[in-house]
Amino acid sequence: MKKLLWSMAAIMMVVFLAACNEDNEETETEEEEERVVPVEIAEAEEGSLTAVNTVYGRTEPNQTTPVMAETPGEIDTLEVENGDIVEEDDLIATLDTPAGLQNIRADREGEITNLNFSEGDMVTNEEPFAVIADFKTLKITAGVTSKVLALFEKDDTVNITIDGQEIEGNITSVGNMPDDTGLYPVEAEVENDDDDFLPGMVAKIAVDETLVSDTIIVPTEAVMEESEETYIYVVVDDEAIRKTVTVQETQSEKTALEGDIEAGDQVVTAGQLTLTDGAQVNVTKGE
């Protein structure tokens, strides 16, 4: 009798445990089916991926004009000093020469520089008496490689940074012969009406280089790799669809892709580490 009771109890226990296991499996299946992954997304865009090349040069006066005496003589009167602004035909100095008094006048507008004489000094007609410099427009000359040279064209507008200040400049000359260093000269001009910049300052010229044109661009964090396969997740009707892609060019923030992806696709940029193909998602941030 006791054996019969123990057998019945054992059978009931097995049935009970089997029922519990079945309920647990159903619960786990339901939880797995109901699992929704929070993700962030961004919109794939059509365009070109570019890189910025930076070359360095120094500022200098856009134009300098030497002031010459016609004949040697002694400075009788000196009307200017270094830093003075003169207009064309302004009187700069009067010389006492064997032929009489000779007036020296400015050939153009600009600032007096390199004046190293005083009244009573002797000057010759072989070396400049002074220099008139144009500081309202500054010239920047940079040496570039043949590869970078191809990115410049005359009359292009470029961004130039001088002393931490970014301004626009114009390319005025693109050399086709290298100098002694093997680099090609590129010249640019910037306006300096407020005298913000001085000659000799370092200038950085930025020029864009197109790496890939007419392509699909996504944030770099959207691109995943696994077993030598590159892929992304695209959200369609709250479902994550895994798509294999090929990287054309990548940068820290943007990557150019080709494959089964179009402009306007909503690509997952965060949360994709726990995704599987066909998983339900909840967009918490993005488009």
PDB file of C-alpha atoms in Angstrom:
ATOM      1  CA  MET A   1       0.000   0.000   0.000  1.00  0.00           C
ATOM      2  CA  LYS A   2       2.758   2.373   0.938  1.00  0.00           C
ATOM      3  CA  LYS A   3       4.562   1.598  -2.307  1.00  0.00           C
ATOM      4  CA  LEU A   4       1.441   2.482  -4.245  1.00  0.00           C
ATOM      5  CA  LEU A   5       1.100   5.801  -2.467  1.00  0.00           C
ATOM      6  CA  TRP A   6       4.761   6.662  -3.077  1.00  0.00           C
ATOM      7  CA  SER A   7       4.387   5.824  -6.784  1.00  0.00           C
ATOM      8  CA  MET A   8       1.338   8.019  -7.127  1.00  0.00           C
ATOM      9  CA  ALA A   9       3.110  10.904  -5.375  1.00  0.00           C
ATOM     10  CA  ALA A  10       6.118  10.571  -7.675  1.00  0.00           C
ATOM     11  CA  ILE A  11       3.895  10.600 -10.756  1.00  0.00           C
ATOM     12  CA  MET A  12       2.099  13.735  -9.551  1.00  0.00           C
ATOM     13  CA  MET A  13       5.430  15.451  -8.873  1.00  0.00           C
ATOM     14  CA  VAL A  14       6.688  14.669 -12.386  1.00  0.00           C
ATOM     15  CA  VAL A  15       3.473  15.992 -13.894  1.00  0.00           C
ATOM     16  CA  PHE A  16       3.715  19.139 -11.791  1.00  0.00           C
ATOM     17  CA  LEU A  17       7.339  19.828 -12.765  1.00  0.00           C
ATOM     18  CA  ALA A  18       6.589  19.229 -16.426  1.00  0.00           C
ATOM     19  CA  ALA A  19       3.734  21.720 -16.268  1.00  0.00           C
ATOM     20  CA  CYS A  20       5.979  24.293 -14.591  1.00  0.00           C
ATOM     21  CA  ASN A  21       8.681  23.849 -17.222  1.00  0.00           C
ATOM     22  CA  GLU A  22       6.131  24.250 -20.000  1.00  0.00           C
ATOM     23  CA  ASP A  23       4.791  27.440 -18.401  1.00  0.00           C
ATOM     24  CA  ASN A  24       8.352  28.815 -18.044  1.00  0.00           C
ATOM     25  CA  GLU A  25       9.144  28.050 -21.683  1.00  0.00           C
ATOM     26  CA  GLU A  26       5.953  29.763 -22.812  1.00  0.00           C
ATOM     27  CA  THR A  27       6.747  32.780 -20.644  1.00  0.00           C
ATOM     28  CA  GLU A  28      10.305  33.017 -21.991  1.00  0.00           C
ATOM     29  CA  THR A  29       9.012  32.690 -25.552  1.00  0.00           C
ATOM     30  CA  GLU A  30       6.452  35.425 -24.958  1.00  0.00           C
ATOM     31  CA  GLU A  31       9.076  37.686 -23.373  1.00  0.00           C
ATOM     32  CA  GLU A  32      11.432  37.085 -26.288  1.00  0.00           C
ATOM     33  CA  GLU A  33       8.666  37.843 -28.754  1.00  0.00           C
ATOM     34  CA  GLU A  34       7.699  41.000 -26.869  1.00  0.00           C
ATOM     35  CA  ARG A  35      11.298  42.227 -26.443  1.00  0.00           C
ATOM     36  CA  VAL A  36      11.755  45.697 -27.969  1.00  0.00           C
ATOM     37  CA  VAL A  37      15.225  47.214 -28.357  1.00  0.00           C
ATOM     38  CA  PRO A  38      15.625  50.986 -27.850  1.00  0.00           C
ATOM     39  CA  VAL A  39      17.697  52.519 -30.640  1.00  0.00           C
ATOM     40  CA  GLU A  40      18.812  55.843 -32.026  1.00  0.00           C
ATOM     41  CA  ILE A  41      18.659  56.535 -35.747  1.00  0.00           C
ATOM     42  CA  ALA A  42      19.831  58.999 -38.393  1.00  0.00           C
ATOM     43  CA  GLU A  43      18.856  59.531 -42.011  1.00  0.00           C
ATOM     44  CA  ALA A  44      21.107  58.324 -44.803  1.00  0.00           C
ATOM     45  CA  GLU A  45      21.958  61.155 -47.186  1.00  0.00           C
ATOM     46  CA  GLU A  46      23.005  61.390 -50.807  1.00  0.00           C
ATOM     47  CA  GLY A  47      26.011  63.581 -51.526  1.00  0.00           C
ATOM     48  CA  SER A  48      29.787  63.740 -51.660  1.00  0.00           C
ATOM     49  CA  LEU A  49      32.336  62.889 -49.011  1.00  0.00           C
ATOM     50  CA  THR A  50      35.084  65.491 -48.803  1.00  0.00           C
ATOM     51  CA  ALA A  51      38.281  66.016 -46.860  1.00  0.00           C
ATOM     52  CA  VAL A  52      39.907  69.315 -45.950  1.00  0.00           C
ATOM     53  CA  ASN A  53      43.534  69.836 -46.944  1.00  0.00           C
ATOM     54  CA  THR A  54      45.424  72.572 -45.096  1.00  0.00           C
ATOM     55  CA  VAL A  55      48.534  74.294 -46.437  1.00  0.00           C
ATOM     56  CA  TYR A  56      50.614  76.930 -44.686  1.00  0.00           C
ATOM     57  CA  GLY A  57      52.059  80.226 -45.821  1.00  0.00           C
ATOM     58  CA  ARG A  58      52.949  83.667 -44.484  1.00  0.00           C
ATOM     59  CA  THR A  59      51.377  87.052 -44.985  1.00  0.00           C
ATOM     60  CA  GLU A  60      53.173  89.802 -46.839  1.00  0.00           C
ATOM     61  CA  PRO A  61      52.180  93.096 -48.446  1.00  0.00           C
ATOM     62  CA  ASN A  62      50.224  92.559 -51.611  1.00  0.00           C
ATOM     63  CA  GLN A  63      52.394  95.086 -53.427  1.00  0.00           C
ATOM     64  CA  THR A  64      55.572  96.997 -52.626  1.00  0.00           C
ATOM     65  CA  THR A  65      56.908  99.980 -54.567  1.00  0.00           C
ATOM     66  CA  PRO A  66      60.468 101.241 -54.071  1.00  0.00           C
ATOM     67  CA  VAL A  67      60.925 105.014 -53.722  1.00  0.00           C
ATOM     68  CA  MET A  68      63.966 106.081 -55.773  1.00  0.00           C
ATOM     69  CA  ALA A  69      65.873 109.349 -56.082  1.00  0.00           C
ATOM     70  CA  GLU A  70      66.592 110.497 -59.651  1.00  0.00           C
ATOM     71  CA  THR A  71      70.025 111.814 -58.706  1.00  0.00           C
ATOM     72  CA  PRO A  72      72.151 111.483 -55.541  1.00  0.00           C
ATOM     73  CA  GLY A  73      71.850 114.255 -52.964  1.00  0.00           C
ATOM     74  CA  GLU A  74      71.501 115.342 -49.363  1.00  0.00           C
ATOM     75  CA  ILE A  75      68.110 115.182 -47.664  1.00  0.00           C
ATOM     76  CA  ASP A  76      67.010 118.787 -47.211  1.00  0.00           C
ATOM     77  CA  THR A  77      63.542 118.106 -45.796  1.00  0.00           C
ATOM     78  CA  LEU A  78      61.862 114.815 -44.855  1.00  0.00           C
ATOM     79  CA  GLU A  79      58.060 114.878 -44.884  1.00  0.00           C
ATOM     80  CA  VAL A  80      57.275 111.304 -43.719  1.00  0.00           C
ATOM     81  CA  GLU A  81      58.369 108.548 -41.356  1.00  0.00           C
ATOM     82  CA  ASN A  82      57.849 104.805 -41.210  1.00  0.00           C
ATOM     83  CA  GLY A  83      54.184 103.906 -40.779  1.00  0.00           C
ATOM     84  CA  ASP A  84      52.800 107.043 -42.426  1.00  0.00           C
ATOM     85  CA  ILE A  85      50.074 106.550 -45.044  1.00  0.00           C
ATOM     86  CA  VAL A  86      50.615 108.485 -48.241  1.00  0.00           C
ATOM     87  CA  GLU A  87      48.493 109.128 -51.302  1.00  0.00           C
ATOM     88  CA  GLU A  88      49.769 109.071 -54.847  1.00  0.00           C
ATOM     89  CA  ASP A  89      51.905 112.166 -55.615  1.00  0.00           C
ATOM     90  CA  ASP A  90      52.294 113.130 -51.926  1.00  0.00           C
ATOM     91  CA  LEU A  91      55.648 114.820 -51.154  1.00  0.00           C
ATOM     92  CA  ILE A  92      57.979 112.461 -49.318  1.00  0.00           C
ATOM     93  CA  ALA A  93      61.255 114.378 -49.223  1.00  0.00           C
ATOM     94  CA  THR A  94      63.308 117.128 -50.880  1.00  0.00           C
ATOM     95  CA  LEU A  95      66.927 116.497 -51.844  1.00  0.00           C
ATOM     96  CA  ASP A  96      69.697 119.052 -52.336  1.00  0.00           C
ATOM     97  CA  THR A  97      71.513 117.872 -55.468  1.00  0.00           C
ATOM     98  CA  PRO A  98      74.168 119.396 -57.762  1.00  0.00           C
ATOM     99  CA  ALA A  99      71.330 120.240 -60.103  1.00  0.00           C
ATOM    100  CA  GLY A 100      69.318 121.969 -57.385  1.00  0.00           C
ATOM    101  CA  LEU A 101      66.453 120.912 -55.127  1.00  0.00           C
ATOM    102  CA  GLN A 102      64.704 117.692 -56.159  1.00  0.00           C
ATOM    103  CA  ASN A 103      61.287 116.593 -54.847  1.00  0.00           C
ATOM    104  CA  ILE A 104      60.605 112.906 -54.197  1.00  0.00           C
ATOM    105  CA  ARG A 105      56.909 112.034 -54.454  1.00  0.00           C
ATOM    106  CA  ALA A 106      54.878 108.887 -53.844  1.00  0.00           C
ATOM    107  CA  ASP A 107      54.182 106.828 -56.939  1.00  0.00           C
ATOM    108  CA  ARG A 108      51.145 105.199 -55.344  1.00  0.00           C
ATOM    109  CA  GLU A 109      49.016 105.000 -52.220  1.00  0.00           C
ATOM    110  CA  GLY A 110      50.293 102.946 -49.306  1.00  0.00           C
ATOM    111  CA  GLU A 111      52.319 102.855 -46.102  1.00  0.00           C
ATOM    112  CA  ILE A 112      55.899 104.086 -45.799  1.00  0.00           C
ATOM    113  CA  THR A 113      58.305 101.326 -44.765  1.00  0.00           C
ATOM    114  CA  ASN A 114      62.061 100.689 -44.831  1.00  0.00           C
ATOM    115  CA  LEU A 115      62.840 104.396 -44.434  1.00  0.00           C
ATOM    116  CA  ASN A 116      66.248 104.495 -42.750  1.00  0.00           C
ATOM    117  CA  PHE A 117      67.343 108.086 -43.452  1.00  0.00           C
ATOM    118  CA  SER A 118      67.128 111.394 -41.624  1.00  0.00           C
ATOM    119  CA  GLU A 119      67.466 115.018 -42.748  1.00  0.00           C
ATOM    120  CA  GLY A 120      71.092 115.752 -43.694  1.00  0.00           C
ATOM    121  CA  ASP A 121      71.803 112.167 -44.795  1.00  0.00           C
ATOM    122  CA  MET A 122      73.125 111.431 -48.263  1.00  0.00           C
ATOM    123  CA  VAL A 123      71.111 109.163 -50.566  1.00  0.00           C
ATOM    124  CA  THR A 124      71.969 107.594 -53.896  1.00  0.00           C
ATOM    125  CA  ASN A 125      69.929 106.706 -56.938  1.00  0.00           C
ATOM    126  CA  GLU A 126      71.061 103.082 -56.828  1.00  0.00           C
ATOM    127  CA  GLU A 127      69.137 101.865 -53.765  1.00  0.00           C
ATOM    128  CA  PRO A 128      65.546 102.582 -52.639  1.00  0.00           C
ATOM    129  CA  PHE A 129      65.151 105.630 -50.448  1.00  0.00           C
ATOM    130  CA  ALA A 130      62.076 103.966 -48.890  1.00  0.00           C
ATOM    131  CA  VAL A 131      59.320 101.494 -49.792  1.00  0.00           C
ATOM    132  CA  ILE A 132      55.576 102.083 -50.151  1.00  0.00           C
ATOM    133  CA  ALA A 133      53.705  98.936 -49.138  1.00  0.00           C
ATOM    134  CA  ASP A 134      50.058  97.946 -49.573  1.00  0.00           C
ATOM    135  CA  PHE A 135      48.925  96.422 -46.257  1.00  0.00           C
ATOM    136  CA  LYS A 136      45.188  96.818 -46.971  1.00  0.00           C
ATOM    137  CA  THR A 137      45.440  93.701 -49.082  1.00  0.00           C
ATOM    138  CA  LEU A 138      47.778  90.947 -47.946  1.00  0.00           C
ATOM    139  CA  LYS A 139      49.309  88.249 -50.104  1.00  0.00           C
ATOM    140  CA  ILE A 140      49.886  84.718 -48.875  1.00  0.00           C
ATOM    141  CA  THR A 141      52.278  82.405 -50.674  1.00  0.00           C
ATOM    142  CA  ALA A 142      52.292  78.686 -49.903  1.00  0.00           C
ATOM    143  CA  GLY A 143      54.256  75.775 -51.348  1.00  0.00           C
ATOM    144  CA  VAL A 144      52.226  72.638 -52.155  1.00  0.00           C
ATOM    145  CA  THR A 145      52.795  69.208 -53.655  1.00  0.00           C
ATOM    146  CA  SER A 146      51.648  68.350 -57.161  1.00  0.00           C
ATOM    147  CA  LYS A 147      48.723  66.348 -55.726  1.00  0.00           C
ATOM    148  CA  VAL A 148      47.440  69.247 -53.640  1.00  0.00           C
ATOM    149  CA  LEU A 149      48.135  71.706 -56.470  1.00  0.00           C
ATOM    150  CA  ALA A 150      45.380  70.025 -58.513  1.00  0.00           C
ATOM    151  CA  LEU A 151      42.837  71.126 -55.875  1.00  0.00           C
ATOM    152  CA  PHE A 152      43.473  74.837 -56.506  1.00  0.00           C
ATOM    153  CA  GLU A 153      42.176  76.981 -59.337  1.00  0.00           C
ATOM    154  CA  LYS A 154      42.712  80.670 -59.938  1.00  0.00           C
ATOM    155  CA  ASP A 155      39.872  82.878 -58.623  1.00  0.00           C
ATOM    156  CA  ASP A 156      38.674  80.158 -56.227  1.00  0.00           C
ATOM    157  CA  THR A 157      37.351  81.342 -52.866  1.00  0.00           C
ATOM    158  CA  VAL A 158      39.015  79.603 -49.921  1.00  0.00           C
ATOM    159  CA  ASN A 159      38.907  79.774 -46.127  1.00  0.00           C
ATOM    160  CA  ILE A 160      42.044  81.210 -44.577  1.00  0.00           C
ATOM    161  CA  THR A 161      42.895  81.301 -40.877  1.00  0.00           C
ATOM    162  CA  ILE A 162      45.297  83.942 -39.573  1.00  0.00           C
ATOM    163  CA  ASP A 163      46.023  84.408 -35.870  1.00  0.00           C
ATOM    164  CA  GLY A 164      42.979  82.276 -35.017  1.00  0.00           C
ATOM    165  CA  GLN A 165      40.610  84.330 -37.167  1.00  0.00           C
ATOM    166  CA  GLU A 166      38.969  82.691 -40.176  1.00  0.00           C
ATOM    167  CA  ILE A 167      38.313  84.839 -43.238  1.00  0.00           C
ATOM    168  CA  GLU A 168      37.661  84.330 -46.926  1.00  0.00           C
ATOM    169  CA  GLY A 169      40.402  84.808 -49.481  1.00  0.00           C
ATOM    170  CA  ASN A 170      40.844  84.468 -53.223  1.00  0.00           C
ATOM    171  CA  ILE A 171      43.385  82.367 -55.080  1.00  0.00           C
ATOM    172  CA  THR A 172      45.298  84.749 -57.362  1.00  0.00           C
ATOM    173  CA  SER A 173      47.996  82.470 -58.776  1.00  0.00           C
ATOM    174  CA  VAL A 174      48.599  78.743 -59.202  1.00  0.00           C
ATOM    175  CA  GLY A 175      52.168  77.966 -60.261  1.00  0.00           C
ATOM    176  CA  ASN A 176      52.979  75.196 -62.715  1.00  0.00           C
ATOM    177  CA  MET A 177      56.729  75.136 -62.045  1.00  0.00           C
ATOM    178  CA  PRO A 178      58.221  73.868 -58.761  1.00  0.00           C
ATOM    179  CA  ASP A 179      60.608  75.977 -56.736  1.00  0.00           C
ATOM    180  CA  ASP A 180      63.974  74.898 -55.308  1.00  0.00           C
ATOM    181  CA  THR A 181      62.213  72.781 -52.676  1.00  0.00           C
ATOM    182  CA  GLY A 182      60.201  70.871 -55.275  1.00  0.00           C
ATOM    183  CA  LEU A 183      56.940  72.505 -54.191  1.00  0.00           C
ATOM    184  CA  TYR A 184      54.574  74.510 -56.368  1.00  0.00           C
ATOM    185  CA  PRO A 185      53.707  78.106 -55.375  1.00  0.00           C
ATOM    186  CA  VAL A 186      50.087  79.027 -54.717  1.00  0.00           C
ATOM    187  CA  GLU A 187      49.181  82.647 -53.941  1.00  0.00           C
ATOM    188  CA  ALA A 188      46.077  84.025 -52.256  1.00  0.00           C
ATOM    189  CA  GLU A 189      44.850  87.465 -51.209  1.00  0.00           C
ATOM    190  CA  VAL A 190      42.864  88.598 -48.174  1.00  0.00           C
ATOM    191  CA  GLU A 191      41.456  92.013 -47.342  1.00  0.00           C
ATOM    192  CA  ASN A 192      43.021  93.770 -44.341  1.00  0.00           C
ATOM    193  CA  ASP A 193      41.119  97.055 -44.215  1.00  0.00           C
ATOM    194  CA  ASP A 194      41.061  97.125 -40.403  1.00  0.00           C
ATOM    195  CA  ASP A 195      44.766  96.273 -40.113  1.00  0.00           C
ATOM    196  CA  ASP A 196      43.943  93.114 -38.161  1.00  0.00           C
ATOM    197  CA  PHE A 197      46.944  91.261 -39.571  1.00  0.00           C
ATOM    198  CA  LEU A 198      50.633  92.021 -39.872  1.00  0.00           C
ATOM    199  CA  PRO A 199      53.189  90.876 -42.435  1.00  0.00           C
ATOM    200  CA  GLY A 200      54.951  87.669 -41.477  1.00  0.00           C
ATOM    201  CA  MET A 201      51.974  86.007 -39.770  1.00  0.00           C
ATOM    202  CA  VAL A 202      51.344  82.309 -40.406  1.00  0.00           C
ATOM    203  CA  ALA A 203      48.284  81.714 -42.567  1.00  0.00           C
ATOM    204  CA  LYS A 204      46.464  78.399 -43.041  1.00  0.00           C
ATOM    205  CA  ILE A 205      44.689  77.905 -46.375  1.00  0.00           C
ATOM    206  CA  ALA A 206      41.972  75.227 -46.368  1.00  0.00           C
ATOM    207  CA  VAL A 207      40.861  73.562 -49.601  1.00  0.00           C
ATOM    208  CA  ASP A 208      38.287  70.778 -49.963  1.00  0.00           C
ATOM    209  CA  GLU A 209      39.098  67.505 -51.707  1.00  0.00           C
ATOM    210  CA  THR A 210      36.251  65.329 -52.972  1.00  0.00           C
ATOM    211  CA  LEU A 211      36.933  61.730 -51.961  1.00  0.00           C
ATOM    212  CA  VAL A 212      33.684  60.144 -53.216  1.00  0.00           C
ATOM    213  CA  SER A 213      30.931  61.888 -55.165  1.00  0.00           C
ATOM    214  CA  ASP A 214      27.258  61.016 -55.704  1.00  0.00           C
ATOM    215  CA  THR A 215      27.147  58.408 -52.959  1.00  0.00           C
ATOM    216  CA  ILE A 216      25.185  57.493 -49.836  1.00  0.00           C
ATOM    217  CA  ILE A 217      26.568  58.933 -46.609  1.00  0.00           C
ATOM    218  CA  VAL A 218      25.747  57.698 -43.098  1.00  0.00           C
ATOM    219  CA  PRO A 219      27.173  58.408 -39.646  1.00  0.00           C
ATOM    220  CA  THR A 220      30.252  56.262 -39.104  1.00  0.00           C
ATOM    221  CA  GLU A 221      28.852  54.815 -35.864  1.00  0.00           C
ATOM    222  CA  ALA A 222      26.074  53.143 -37.892  1.00  0.00           C
ATOM    223  CA  VAL A 223      28.546  50.855 -39.680  1.00  0.00           C
ATOM    224  CA  MET A 224      29.188  47.428 -38.103  1.00  0.00           C
ATOM    225  CA  GLU A 225      31.605  44.607 -38.939  1.00  0.00           C
ATOM    226  CA  GLU A 226      31.376  40.904 -38.167  1.00  0.00           C
ATOM    227  CA  SER A 227      33.231  37.960 -39.707  1.00  0.00           C
ATOM    228  CA  GLU A 228      34.636  40.164 -42.468  1.00  0.00           C
ATOM    229  CA  GLU A 229      31.111  41.361 -43.312  1.00  0.00           C
ATOM    230  CA  THR A 230      30.169  45.029 -43.152  1.00  0.00           C
ATOM    231  CA  TYR A 231      26.543  45.800 -42.421  1.00  0.00           C
ATOM    232  CA  ILE A 232      24.064  48.323 -41.062  1.00  0.00           C
ATOM    233  CA  TYR A 233      20.590  48.154 -39.587  1.00  0.00           C
ATOM    234  CA  VAL A 234      17.742  50.059 -41.230  1.00  0.00           C
ATOM    235  CA  VAL A 235      14.513  50.688 -39.332  1.00  0.00           C
ATOM    236  CA  VAL A 236      11.336  49.932 -41.294  1.00  0.00           C
ATOM    237  CA  ASP A 237       7.975  49.997 -39.461  1.00  0.00           C
ATOM    238  CA  ASP A 238       9.688  49.633 -36.073  1.00  0.00           C
ATOM    239  CA  GLU A 239      11.638  46.621 -37.289  1.00  0.00           C
ATOM    240  CA  ALA A 240      15.431  46.406 -37.661  1.00  0.00           C
ATOM    241  CA  ILE A 241      16.492  45.109 -41.078  1.00  0.00           C
ATOM    242  CA  ARG A 242      20.123  44.038 -41.431  1.00  0.00           C
ATOM    243  CA  LYS A 243      21.717  45.074 -44.746  1.00  0.00           C
ATOM    244  CA  THR A 244      25.153  44.206 -46.078  1.00  0.00           C
ATOM    245  CA  VAL A 245      27.074  47.202 -47.462  1.00  0.00           C
ATOM    246  CA  THR A 246      30.477  48.099 -48.874  1.00  0.00           C
ATOM    247  CA  VAL A 247      32.516  50.991 -47.442  1.00  0.00           C
ATOM    248  CA  GLN A 248      33.819  53.340 -50.131  1.00  0.00           C
ATOM    249  CA  GLU A 249      35.516  55.850 -47.828  1.00  0.00           C
ATOM    250  CA  THR A 250      35.336  56.471 -44.116  1.00  0.00           C
ATOM    251  CA  GLN A 251      36.048  59.382 -41.796  1.00  0.00           C
ATOM    252  CA  SER A 252      35.633  59.831 -38.064  1.00  0.00           C
ATOM    253  CA  GLU A 253      32.088  61.184 -38.407  1.00  0.00           C
ATOM    254  CA  LYS A 254      30.838  60.165 -41.869  1.00  0.00           C
ATOM    255  CA  THR A 255      31.179  57.099 -44.073  1.00  0.00           C
ATOM    256  CA  ALA A 256      30.355  56.638 -47.766  1.00  0.00           C
ATOM    257  CA  LEU A 257      28.580  53.368 -48.585  1.00  0.00           C
ATOM    258  CA  GLU A 258      27.300  51.427 -51.522  1.00  0.00           C
ATOM    259  CA  GLY A 259      24.835  48.549 -51.422  1.00  0.00           C
ATOM    260  CA  ASP A 260      21.171  48.036 -50.635  1.00  0.00           C
ATOM    261  CA  ILE A 261      20.681  51.463 -49.071  1.00  0.00           C
ATOM    262  CA  GLU A 262      19.024  54.642 -50.288  1.00  0.00           C
ATOM    263  CA  ALA A 263      18.878  58.287 -49.279  1.00  0.00           C
ATOM    264  CA  GLY A 264      16.220  58.719 -46.625  1.00  0.00           C
ATOM    265  CA  ASP A 265      16.711  55.276 -45.029  1.00  0.00           C
ATOM    266  CA  GLN A 266      16.639  55.403 -41.239  1.00  0.00           C
ATOM    267  CA  VAL A 267      19.896  53.798 -40.108  1.00  0.00           C
ATOM    268  CA  VAL A 268      20.546  52.729 -36.531  1.00  0.00           C
ATOM    269  CA  THR A 269      23.394  54.663 -34.908  1.00  0.00           C
ATOM    270  CA  ALA A 270      23.091  53.444 -31.306  1.00  0.00           C
ATOM    271  CA  GLY A 271      21.694  50.234 -29.797  1.00  0.00           C
ATOM    272  CA  GLN A 272      22.621  47.976 -32.718  1.00  0.00           C
ATOM    273  CA  LEU A 273      24.989  45.814 -30.649  1.00  0.00           C
ATOM    274  CA  THR A 274      22.008  43.872 -29.262  1.00  0.00           C
ATOM    275  CA  LEU A 275      20.006  43.795 -32.490  1.00  0.00           C
ATOM    276  CA  THR A 276      19.216  40.842 -34.697  1.00  0.00           C
ATOM    277  CA  ASP A 277      17.655  40.872 -38.117  1.00  0.00           C
ATOM    278  CA  GLY A 278      13.909  41.443 -37.773  1.00  0.00           C
ATOM    279  CA  ALA A 279      14.057  42.613 -34.147  1.00  0.00           C
ATOM    280  CA  GLN A 280      11.430  45.037 -32.921  1.00  0.00           C
ATOM    281  CA  VAL A 281      12.816  48.452 -32.028  1.00  0.00           C
ATOM    282  CA  ASN A 282      11.725  51.600 -30.286  1.00  0.00           C
ATOM    283  CA  VAL A 283      13.279  54.779 -31.668  1.00  0.00           C
ATOM    284  CA  THR A 284      14.308  56.930 -28.708  1.00  0.00           C
ATOM    285  CA  LYS A 285      16.290  59.551 -30.589  1.00  0.00           C
ATOM    286  CA  GLY A 286      16.813  60.595 -34.196  1.00  0.00           C
ATOM    287  CA  GLU A 287      14.761  61.308 -37.282  1.00  0.00           C
TER     288      GLU A 287
END
